[in-house]
């Protein structure tokens, strides 16, 4: 993708981890309003196809920038860093230990609805750790310390994944 | 972009004649058609003033096709030539229809494939698309009479859980009826549209749709004319009929009930339920015993059903990442929401009175009519936009009979997502692609939508080819899939138009069991991954022994064979742990042989043989 056509510029936003969410949403909706296939519902197939492609791109771009993790990964890709390739050796032993401890805490939550309160507390704890890592990510990215940026990104990936697992566990306990 | 500008040079075209477009609620029991009449969009009545058209088609002896109330009257007299509930048959195979167990008083056409069932009538073989087309034709004729002109397009509503096959067949039926489909619209979304434009609201909306047999809940957000569906959920086995059954079961325990048949009690239950929608208490008799029932008693009886519905609301809110206090409006759809107990439960959960000013039976058709008016171009562009989501995840089968999700559920459509896959065996020149729908990890637990094959992959070592698989879902929720080998550009694609689809209840089961089975899925995944590793190693060793048997030391071949046999046996019945262990053992036993091969090849390369030739072995 041409640098001038990245997802940030698509929504007239600066290329940074911190995004102005109301502006992102407003710009997304305005652009969708202009390009959605519904706007050419009575038109010919070529116009419809072009609209589907444009509208899909906007949906994809919006979903990427809306999610902090996807946004971080996208920033790394824009910086030319391969986010897929990760090995355990990229991670600090202290981080691996932290991950193990967090996993144990999740596994130790009592079964049924009794586990909801400890899980909520864990979510808060993980939320706080995510905030710290996101700040570290921004700092490393700005300093162009790419290996550090990538390492923090993988730590974030783990924390978000654990967060999702806790939510799934909560949903199971709630009978959803 | 240039094309779009040519369409509207310098802004809006001069106000032309009002173009005629309708909204159609093609229902299981009843259907409706609506259109703009003056300032408001309203459902259109027939000559007798009836708005609801029973979704029943009768093929008469004189060749006439009778649709609606007159056809319904023939359902009992001439059942084999009178088709009811064609919507339930859309997108299903004959064996699925029989498995669901609906009463089917029809003779099915034995010359048709199982996947394309059709009913033998005196007017010939009729599939659900043809029957739906007859209903749509009747609605089209009604609208053209009322509006005094030809229709230029229609918006047709479908349940949010309709899959690709069901959506595609709905479109096919419309085409057969001579209607241009501007858009298929999800029913709950249509209901929100019906309220959304009347008031210039901004905020989050819950659409609570409780019909006769199904429950749908959708969470939408509305900002300056843009509707965004955040999440959909529901239960295809929860509806007004369940309240009847519950009340009938209670009646059966009351004194005097033994004087009545089960059917009579069910009928009484239904009529009591209706009366309680207007009266606070009803009096009735069982045998010679007088009884009374209050709304409160009924609400207590219905508590479990109501809490199930409320639980599903909470779950959808969670999917939408919204709290109860962030909901600004609740829209009620479906006749069953007339029950005060339902309204109260909804009001209590969301802490606000639901919107009820539009008839819950007509609100979907009205919303479709509004959308049709917008899409045909009678309203200016910036007014209104609808962004819908996929109800179920879409993915592709990967090695080990696992499903790799490519588009997760609740993704905004249209959407295009690509993922890269690679070859599994050396020299593989074709790849079979299996398109799946569902939330579970195992192929067996998801729904097969389509299969196709990508050919012409140049022979390479396993893992070297890059196959890009792209999923595209359009604004109607219909999927097409393409695959391309990126090095050579070999291409294959398919529009997913399977001959039959998912039973709606199956979809719900798939959603529910995906959560319940997350753990089992993880175990299965590790087992399948271990199997893939094992098979790859066995294949690699077989290939290596075939080429370089002379490099084996005495007894080594036999040891390798034994380890291969043990691993092959574990493939049949072993656990993932056993497989991992035996794969490691085989790796270790064959390690020296592999090292000798490597040395020999390097040696040859150094002697001047080309690397290509070494690799091609």
PDB file of C-alpha atoms in Angstrom, chain B residues 232-464:
ATOM      1  CA  UNK B 232     -27.466  -9.973  16.810  1.00  0.00           C
ATOM      2  CA  UNK B 233     -28.581 -12.948  18.854  1.00  0.00           C
ATOM      3  CA  UNK B 234     -31.629 -14.956  19.773  1.00  0.00           C
ATOM      4  CA  UNK B 235     -33.214 -18.367  20.030  1.00  0.00           C
ATOM      5  CA  UNK B 236     -35.041 -20.056  17.178  1.00  0.00           C
ATOM      6  CA  UNK B 237     -36.988 -22.168  19.666  1.00  0.00           C
ATOM      7  CA  UNK B 238     -38.500 -19.450  21.841  1.00  0.00           C
ATOM      8  CA  UNK B 239     -41.777 -17.803  20.913  1.00  0.00           C
ATOM      9  CA  UNK B 240     -45.417 -17.149  21.690  1.00  0.00           C
ATOM     10  CA  UNK B 241     -46.247 -20.834  21.212  1.00  0.00           C
ATOM     11  CA  UNK B 242     -44.073 -21.658  24.230  1.00  0.00           C
ATOM     12  CA  UNK B 243     -46.220 -19.370  26.416  1.00  0.00           C
ATOM     13  CA  UNK B 244     -49.323 -21.244  25.164  1.00  0.00           C
ATOM     14  CA  UNK B 245     -47.784 -24.596  26.021  1.00  0.00           C
ATOM     15  CA  UNK B 246     -46.736 -23.385  29.455  1.00  0.00           C
ATOM     16  CA  UNK B 247     -50.192 -22.058  30.246  1.00  0.00           C
ATOM     17  CA  UNK B 248     -51.810 -25.256  28.903  1.00  0.00           C
ATOM     18  CA  UNK B 249     -49.592 -27.313  31.210  1.00  0.00           C
ATOM     19  CA  UNK B 250     -50.743 -25.191  34.160  1.00  0.00           C
ATOM     20  CA  UNK B 251     -54.391 -25.535  33.088  1.00  0.00           C
ATOM     21  CA  UNK B 252     -53.988 -29.316  32.948  1.00  0.00           C
ATOM     22  CA  UNK B 253     -53.238 -29.317  36.685  1.00  0.00           C
ATOM     23  CA  UNK B 254     -56.366 -27.346  37.633  1.00  0.00           C
ATOM     24  CA  UNK B 255     -59.612 -28.994  38.839  1.00  0.00           C
ATOM     25  CA  UNK B 256     -61.901 -29.935  35.949  1.00  0.00           C
ATOM     26  CA  UNK B 257     -59.085 -30.126  33.391  1.00  0.00           C
ATOM     27  CA  UNK B 258     -59.705 -33.849  32.905  1.00  0.00           C
ATOM     28  CA  UNK B 259     -62.907 -32.923  31.050  1.00  0.00           C
ATOM     29  CA  UNK B 260     -60.830 -31.357  28.249  1.00  0.00           C
ATOM     30  CA  UNK B 261     -58.509 -32.729  25.590  1.00  0.00           C
ATOM     31  CA  UNK B 262     -54.924 -31.522  25.290  1.00  0.00           C
ATOM     32  CA  UNK B 263     -55.836 -29.648  22.102  1.00  0.00           C
ATOM     33  CA  UNK B 264     -58.721 -27.871  23.819  1.00  0.00           C
ATOM     34  CA  UNK B 265     -56.488 -26.808  26.691  1.00  0.00           C
ATOM     35  CA  UNK B 266     -53.927 -25.445  24.248  1.00  0.00           C
ATOM     36  CA  UNK B 267     -56.625 -23.487  22.431  1.00  0.00           C
ATOM     37  CA  UNK B 268     -57.978 -22.159  25.744  1.00  0.00           C
ATOM     38  CA  UNK B 269     -54.455 -21.198  26.811  1.00  0.00           C
ATOM     39  CA  UNK B 270     -53.996 -19.242  23.594  1.00  0.00           C
ATOM     40  CA  UNK B 271     -57.262 -17.380  24.012  1.00  0.00           C
ATOM     41  CA  UNK B 272     -56.571 -16.610  27.697  1.00  0.00           C
ATOM     42  CA  UNK B 273     -53.156 -15.258  26.739  1.00  0.00           C
ATOM     43  CA  UNK B 274     -54.771 -12.922  24.203  1.00  0.00           C
ATOM     44  CA  UNK B 275     -57.432 -11.765  26.650  1.00  0.00           C
ATOM     45  CA  UNK B 276     -54.800 -10.970  29.256  1.00  0.00           C
ATOM     46  CA  UNK B 277     -53.240  -8.527  26.795  1.00  0.00           C
ATOM     47  CA  UNK B 278     -56.321  -6.309  27.234  1.00  0.00           C
ATOM     48  CA  UNK B 279     -57.828  -7.398  30.589  1.00  0.00           C
ATOM     49  CA  UNK B 280     -56.129  -7.591  33.983  1.00  0.00           C
ATOM     50  CA  UNK B 281     -57.974 -10.802  34.927  1.00  0.00           C
ATOM     51  CA  UNK B 282     -59.906 -13.412  32.963  1.00  0.00           C
ATOM     52  CA  UNK B 283     -62.638 -15.782  34.123  1.00  0.00           C
ATOM     53  CA  UNK B 284     -63.042 -19.205  32.567  1.00  0.00           C
ATOM     54  CA  UNK B 285     -64.353 -22.681  33.369  1.00  0.00           C
ATOM     55  CA  UNK B 286     -62.824 -26.139  33.186  1.00  0.00           C
ATOM     56  CA  UNK B 287     -65.609 -28.734  33.139  1.00  0.00           C
ATOM     57  CA  UNK B 288     -68.043 -27.166  35.621  1.00  0.00           C
ATOM     58  CA  UNK B 289     -65.249 -25.611  37.758  1.00  0.00           C
ATOM     59  CA  UNK B 290     -64.986 -21.807  37.583  1.00  0.00           C
ATOM     60  CA  UNK B 291     -61.461 -20.366  37.469  1.00  0.00           C
ATOM     61  CA  UNK B 292     -59.760 -17.036  37.104  1.00  0.00           C
ATOM     62  CA  UNK B 293     -56.295 -16.034  36.011  1.00  0.00           C
ATOM     63  CA  UNK B 294     -54.575 -12.698  36.570  1.00  0.00           C
ATOM     64  CA  UNK B 295     -51.778 -11.056  34.620  1.00  0.00           C
ATOM     65  CA  UNK B 296     -49.517 -11.438  37.651  1.00  0.00           C
ATOM     66  CA  UNK B 297     -50.177 -15.188  37.821  1.00  0.00           C
ATOM     67  CA  UNK B 298     -49.459 -15.525  34.135  1.00  0.00           C
ATOM     68  CA  UNK B 299     -46.268 -13.498  34.476  1.00  0.00           C
ATOM     69  CA  UNK B 300     -45.136 -15.800  37.301  1.00  0.00           C
ATOM     70  CA  UNK B 301     -45.800 -18.846  35.127  1.00  0.00           C
ATOM     71  CA  UNK B 302     -43.884 -17.294  32.245  1.00  0.00           C
ATOM     72  CA  UNK B 303     -40.965 -16.287  34.444  1.00  0.00           C
ATOM     73  CA  UNK B 304     -38.560 -18.875  33.111  1.00  0.00           C
ATOM     74  CA  UNK B 305     -39.278 -18.088  29.447  1.00  0.00           C
ATOM     75  CA  UNK B 306     -38.947 -14.393  30.157  1.00  0.00           C
ATOM     76  CA  UNK B 307     -35.659 -14.767  31.991  1.00  0.00           C
ATOM     77  CA  UNK B 308     -34.308 -16.823  29.086  1.00  0.00           C
ATOM     78  CA  UNK B 309     -35.194 -13.982  26.709  1.00  0.00           C
ATOM     79  CA  UNK B 310     -33.632 -11.442  29.075  1.00  0.00           C
ATOM     80  CA  UNK B 311     -30.456 -13.520  29.329  1.00  0.00           C
ATOM     81  CA  UNK B 312     -30.187 -13.499  25.536  1.00  0.00           C
ATOM     82  CA  UNK B 313     -30.591  -9.706  25.604  1.00  0.00           C
ATOM     83  CA  UNK B 314     -27.718  -9.402  28.085  1.00  0.00           C
ATOM     84  CA  UNK B 315     -25.554 -11.671  25.960  1.00  0.00           C
ATOM     85  CA  UNK B 316     -26.123  -9.557  22.855  1.00  0.00           C
ATOM     86  CA  UNK B 317     -25.383  -6.399  24.822  1.00  0.00           C
ATOM     87  CA  UNK B 318     -22.118  -7.976  25.868  1.00  0.00           C
ATOM     88  CA  UNK B 319     -21.337  -8.843  22.235  1.00  0.00           C
ATOM     89  CA  UNK B 320     -22.057  -5.209  21.392  1.00  0.00           C
ATOM     90  CA  UNK B 321     -19.836  -4.105  24.316  1.00  0.00           C
ATOM     91  CA  UNK B 322     -22.628  -1.968  25.761  1.00  0.00           C
ATOM     92  CA  UNK B 323     -24.081  -1.667  29.247  1.00  0.00           C
ATOM     93  CA  UNK B 324     -27.810  -1.691  30.054  1.00  0.00           C
ATOM     94  CA  UNK B 325     -27.608   2.015  30.890  1.00  0.00           C
ATOM     95  CA  UNK B 326     -26.288   2.791  27.416  1.00  0.00           C
ATOM     96  CA  UNK B 327     -29.498   1.736  25.663  1.00  0.00           C
ATOM     97  CA  UNK B 328     -31.627   4.655  24.549  1.00  0.00           C
ATOM     98  CA  UNK B 329     -34.562   2.882  22.895  1.00  0.00           C
ATOM     99  CA  UNK B 330     -36.177  -0.515  22.796  1.00  0.00           C
ATOM    100  CA  UNK B 331     -38.326  -1.489  19.802  1.00  0.00           C
ATOM    101  CA  UNK B 332     -40.865  -4.278  20.061  1.00  0.00           C
ATOM    102  CA  UNK B 333     -41.602  -6.534  17.095  1.00  0.00           C
ATOM    103  CA  UNK B 334     -43.820  -9.580  16.693  1.00  0.00           C
ATOM    104  CA  UNK B 335     -47.343 -10.335  17.929  1.00  0.00           C
ATOM    105  CA  UNK B 336     -46.054 -11.951  21.132  1.00  0.00           C
ATOM    106  CA  UNK B 337     -44.736  -8.607  22.367  1.00  0.00           C
ATOM    107  CA  UNK B 338     -48.367  -7.583  22.918  1.00  0.00           C
ATOM    108  CA  UNK B 339     -48.258  -9.593  26.161  1.00  0.00           C
ATOM    109  CA  UNK B 340     -48.012  -7.173  29.085  1.00  0.00           C
ATOM    110  CA  UNK B 341     -45.720  -9.648  30.890  1.00  0.00           C
ATOM    111  CA  UNK B 342     -43.226  -9.352  28.021  1.00  0.00           C
ATOM    112  CA  UNK B 343     -43.455  -5.571  27.911  1.00  0.00           C
ATOM    113  CA  UNK B 344     -42.934  -5.341  31.652  1.00  0.00           C
ATOM    114  CA  UNK B 345     -39.940  -7.660  31.638  1.00  0.00           C
ATOM    115  CA  UNK B 346     -38.360  -5.619  28.826  1.00  0.00           C
ATOM    116  CA  UNK B 347     -39.106  -2.325  30.583  1.00  0.00           C
ATOM    117  CA  UNK B 348     -37.628  -3.650  33.811  1.00  0.00           C
ATOM    118  CA  UNK B 349     -34.418  -4.931  32.222  1.00  0.00           C
ATOM    119  CA  UNK B 350     -33.682  -1.771  30.256  1.00  0.00           C
ATOM    120  CA  UNK B 351     -35.179   0.671  32.743  1.00  0.00           C
ATOM    121  CA  UNK B 352     -37.368   2.328  30.111  1.00  0.00           C
ATOM    122  CA  UNK B 353     -40.690   1.872  28.374  1.00  0.00           C
ATOM    123  CA  UNK B 354     -40.321   0.156  24.977  1.00  0.00           C
ATOM    124  CA  UNK B 355     -41.555   1.824  21.791  1.00  0.00           C
ATOM    125  CA  UNK B 356     -44.901   0.407  20.758  1.00  0.00           C
ATOM    126  CA  UNK B 357     -46.515   3.057  18.556  1.00  0.00           C
ATOM    127  CA  UNK B 358     -46.180   0.988  15.354  1.00  0.00           C
ATOM    128  CA  UNK B 359     -48.195  -2.242  15.120  1.00  0.00           C
ATOM    129  CA  UNK B 360     -45.676  -4.992  16.020  1.00  0.00           C
ATOM    130  CA  UNK B 361     -46.998  -7.154  13.143  1.00  0.00           C
ATOM    131  CA  UNK B 362     -46.437  -4.416  10.564  1.00  0.00           C
ATOM    132  CA  UNK B 363     -43.321  -2.672  11.816  1.00  0.00           C
ATOM    133  CA  UNK B 364     -40.911  -4.857   9.783  1.00  0.00           C
ATOM    134  CA  UNK B 365     -42.778  -4.206   6.526  1.00  0.00           C
ATOM    135  CA  UNK B 366     -42.899  -0.469   7.260  1.00  0.00           C
ATOM    136  CA  UNK B 367     -39.119  -0.386   7.823  1.00  0.00           C
ATOM    137  CA  UNK B 368     -38.534  -2.278   4.566  1.00  0.00           C
ATOM    138  CA  UNK B 369     -40.774   0.230   2.757  1.00  0.00           C
ATOM    139  CA  UNK B 370     -38.772   3.152   4.141  1.00  0.00           C
ATOM    140  CA  UNK B 371     -35.509   1.534   3.050  1.00  0.00           C
ATOM    141  CA  UNK B 372     -36.939   0.801  -0.422  1.00  0.00           C
ATOM    142  CA  UNK B 373     -37.920   4.443  -0.804  1.00  0.00           C
ATOM    143  CA  UNK B 374     -34.371   5.498   0.107  1.00  0.00           C
ATOM    144  CA  UNK B 375     -32.646   2.960  -2.152  1.00  0.00           C
ATOM    145  CA  UNK B 376     -34.729   3.689  -5.232  1.00  0.00           C
ATOM    146  CA  UNK B 377     -33.524   7.267  -4.948  1.00  0.00           C
ATOM    147  CA  UNK B 378     -36.551   9.176  -3.693  1.00  0.00           C
ATOM    148  CA  UNK B 379     -34.540  10.544  -0.792  1.00  0.00           C
ATOM    149  CA  UNK B 380     -31.296  12.458  -0.984  1.00  0.00           C
ATOM    150  CA  UNK B 381     -28.121  10.448  -0.420  1.00  0.00           C
ATOM    151  CA  UNK B 382     -26.926  11.741   2.901  1.00  0.00           C
ATOM    152  CA  UNK B 383     -30.177  10.901   4.664  1.00  0.00           C
ATOM    153  CA  UNK B 384     -29.727   7.364   5.651  1.00  0.00           C
ATOM    154  CA  UNK B 385     -27.320   4.446   5.649  1.00  0.00           C
ATOM    155  CA  UNK B 386     -27.525   0.960   7.049  1.00  0.00           C
ATOM    156  CA  UNK B 387     -24.445  -1.032   8.066  1.00  0.00           C
ATOM    157  CA  UNK B 388     -25.248  -4.654   8.809  1.00  0.00           C
ATOM    158  CA  UNK B 389     -23.177  -7.524  10.249  1.00  0.00           C
ATOM    159  CA  UNK B 390     -22.576 -11.240   9.561  1.00  0.00           C
ATOM    160  CA  UNK B 391     -24.563 -13.428  11.984  1.00  0.00           C
ATOM    161  CA  UNK B 392     -22.163 -16.423  11.847  1.00  0.00           C
ATOM    162  CA  UNK B 393     -18.422 -16.839  11.369  1.00  0.00           C
ATOM    163  CA  UNK B 394     -17.152 -17.908   7.939  1.00  0.00           C
ATOM    164  CA  UNK B 395     -13.999 -19.891   7.405  1.00  0.00           C
ATOM    165  CA  UNK B 396     -12.111 -22.557   5.561  1.00  0.00           C
ATOM    166  CA  UNK B 397     -11.173 -26.139   6.359  1.00  0.00           C
ATOM    167  CA  UNK B 398      -7.484 -26.598   7.134  1.00  0.00           C
ATOM    168  CA  UNK B 399      -5.376 -29.689   7.768  1.00  0.00           C
ATOM    169  CA  UNK B 400      -6.646 -31.932  10.490  1.00  0.00           C
ATOM    170  CA  UNK B 401     -10.305 -31.152   9.797  1.00  0.00           C
ATOM    171  CA  UNK B 402     -10.129 -27.848  11.616  1.00  0.00           C
ATOM    172  CA  UNK B 403     -11.832 -24.624  10.622  1.00  0.00           C
ATOM    173  CA  UNK B 404      -9.802 -21.468  10.252  1.00  0.00           C
ATOM    174  CA  UNK B 405     -12.153 -18.498  10.742  1.00  0.00           C
ATOM    175  CA  UNK B 406     -11.664 -15.852   8.118  1.00  0.00           C
ATOM    176  CA  UNK B 407     -14.609 -13.573   8.879  1.00  0.00           C
ATOM    177  CA  UNK B 408     -15.764 -13.705  12.520  1.00  0.00           C
ATOM    178  CA  UNK B 409     -19.420 -13.231  13.398  1.00  0.00           C
ATOM    179  CA  UNK B 410     -20.716  -9.705  13.957  1.00  0.00           C
ATOM    180  CA  UNK B 411     -18.289  -8.292  11.357  1.00  0.00           C
ATOM    181  CA  UNK B 412     -19.677  -5.279   9.499  1.00  0.00           C
ATOM    182  CA  UNK B 413     -20.568  -6.043   5.856  1.00  0.00           C
ATOM    183  CA  UNK B 414     -19.706  -5.730   3.053  1.00  0.00           C
ATOM    184  CA  UNK B 415     -16.366  -7.205   3.964  1.00  0.00           C
ATOM    185  CA  UNK B 416     -13.428  -8.702   2.148  1.00  0.00           C
ATOM    186  CA  UNK B 417     -10.809 -10.692   4.048  1.00  0.00           C
ATOM    187  CA  UNK B 418      -7.889 -12.661   2.730  1.00  0.00           C
ATOM    188  CA  UNK B 419      -5.691 -15.234   4.368  1.00  0.00           C
ATOM    189  CA  UNK B 420      -2.657 -17.091   3.073  1.00  0.00           C
ATOM    190  CA  UNK B 421      -2.416 -20.853   3.105  1.00  0.00           C
ATOM    191  CA  UNK B 422       0.238 -23.178   1.812  1.00  0.00           C
ATOM    192  CA  UNK B 423       0.673 -26.660   0.397  1.00  0.00           C
ATOM    193  CA  UNK B 424       0.979 -29.666   2.668  1.00  0.00           C
ATOM    194  CA  UNK B 425       2.821 -32.136   0.452  1.00  0.00           C
ATOM    195  CA  UNK B 426       5.832 -31.856  -1.830  1.00  0.00           C
ATOM    196  CA  UNK B 427       4.836 -31.368  -5.450  1.00  0.00           C
ATOM    197  CA  UNK B 428       1.199 -30.656  -4.633  1.00  0.00           C
ATOM    198  CA  UNK B 429      -0.445 -29.071  -7.713  1.00  0.00           C
ATOM    199  CA  UNK B 430      -4.028 -28.665  -6.572  1.00  0.00           C
ATOM    200  CA  UNK B 431      -5.762 -27.596  -3.396  1.00  0.00           C
ATOM    201  CA  UNK B 432      -9.302 -28.461  -2.383  1.00  0.00           C
ATOM    202  CA  UNK B 433     -11.042 -25.619  -0.573  1.00  0.00           C
ATOM    203  CA  UNK B 434     -13.939 -26.263   1.749  1.00  0.00           C
ATOM    204  CA  UNK B 435     -15.937 -23.205   2.811  1.00  0.00           C
ATOM    205  CA  UNK B 436     -17.483 -23.475   6.281  1.00  0.00           C
ATOM    206  CA  UNK B 437     -19.938 -21.512   8.412  1.00  0.00           C
ATOM    207  CA  UNK B 438     -20.177 -21.740  12.217  1.00  0.00           C
ATOM    208  CA  UNK B 439     -18.474 -20.989  15.502  1.00  0.00           C
ATOM    209  CA  UNK B 440     -16.856 -24.320  16.394  1.00  0.00           C
ATOM    210  CA  UNK B 441     -13.289 -25.408  15.624  1.00  0.00           C
ATOM    211  CA  UNK B 442     -13.962 -28.842  14.125  1.00  0.00           C
ATOM    212  CA  UNK B 443     -15.216 -29.244  10.566  1.00  0.00           C
ATOM    213  CA  UNK B 444     -17.789 -31.799  11.708  1.00  0.00           C
ATOM    214  CA  UNK B 445     -19.444 -29.216  13.984  1.00  0.00           C
ATOM    215  CA  UNK B 446     -19.731 -26.483  11.374  1.00  0.00           C
ATOM    216  CA  UNK B 447     -21.819 -26.179   8.263  1.00  0.00           C
ATOM    217  CA  UNK B 448     -20.375 -26.956   4.856  1.00  0.00           C
ATOM    218  CA  UNK B 449     -21.278 -24.174   2.431  1.00  0.00           C
ATOM    219  CA  UNK B 450     -19.280 -25.084  -0.659  1.00  0.00           C
ATOM    220  CA  UNK B 451     -16.280 -26.933  -2.021  1.00  0.00           C
ATOM    221  CA  UNK B 452     -14.063 -26.004  -4.930  1.00  0.00           C
ATOM    222  CA  UNK B 453     -10.573 -26.764  -6.176  1.00  0.00           C
ATOM    223  CA  UNK B 454      -7.674 -24.523  -7.083  1.00  0.00           C
ATOM    224  CA  UNK B 455      -5.579 -26.177  -9.811  1.00  0.00           C
ATOM    225  CA  UNK B 456      -2.382 -25.288 -11.602  1.00  0.00           C
ATOM    226  CA  UNK B 457      -0.203 -24.750  -8.544  1.00  0.00           C
ATOM    227  CA  UNK B 458       3.384 -25.266  -9.768  1.00  0.00           C
ATOM    228  CA  UNK B 459       5.026 -28.267  -8.058  1.00  0.00           C
ATOM    229  CA  UNK B 460       7.075 -27.031  -5.119  1.00  0.00           C
ATOM    230  CA  UNK B 461       8.220 -28.384  -1.793  1.00  0.00           C
ATOM    231  CA  UNK B 462       5.557 -28.473   0.905  1.00  0.00           C
ATOM    232  CA  UNK B 463       4.991 -25.047   2.400  1.00  0.00           C
ATOM    233  CA  UNK B 464       6.546 -23.069  -0.454  1.00  0.00           C
TER     234      UNK B 464
END
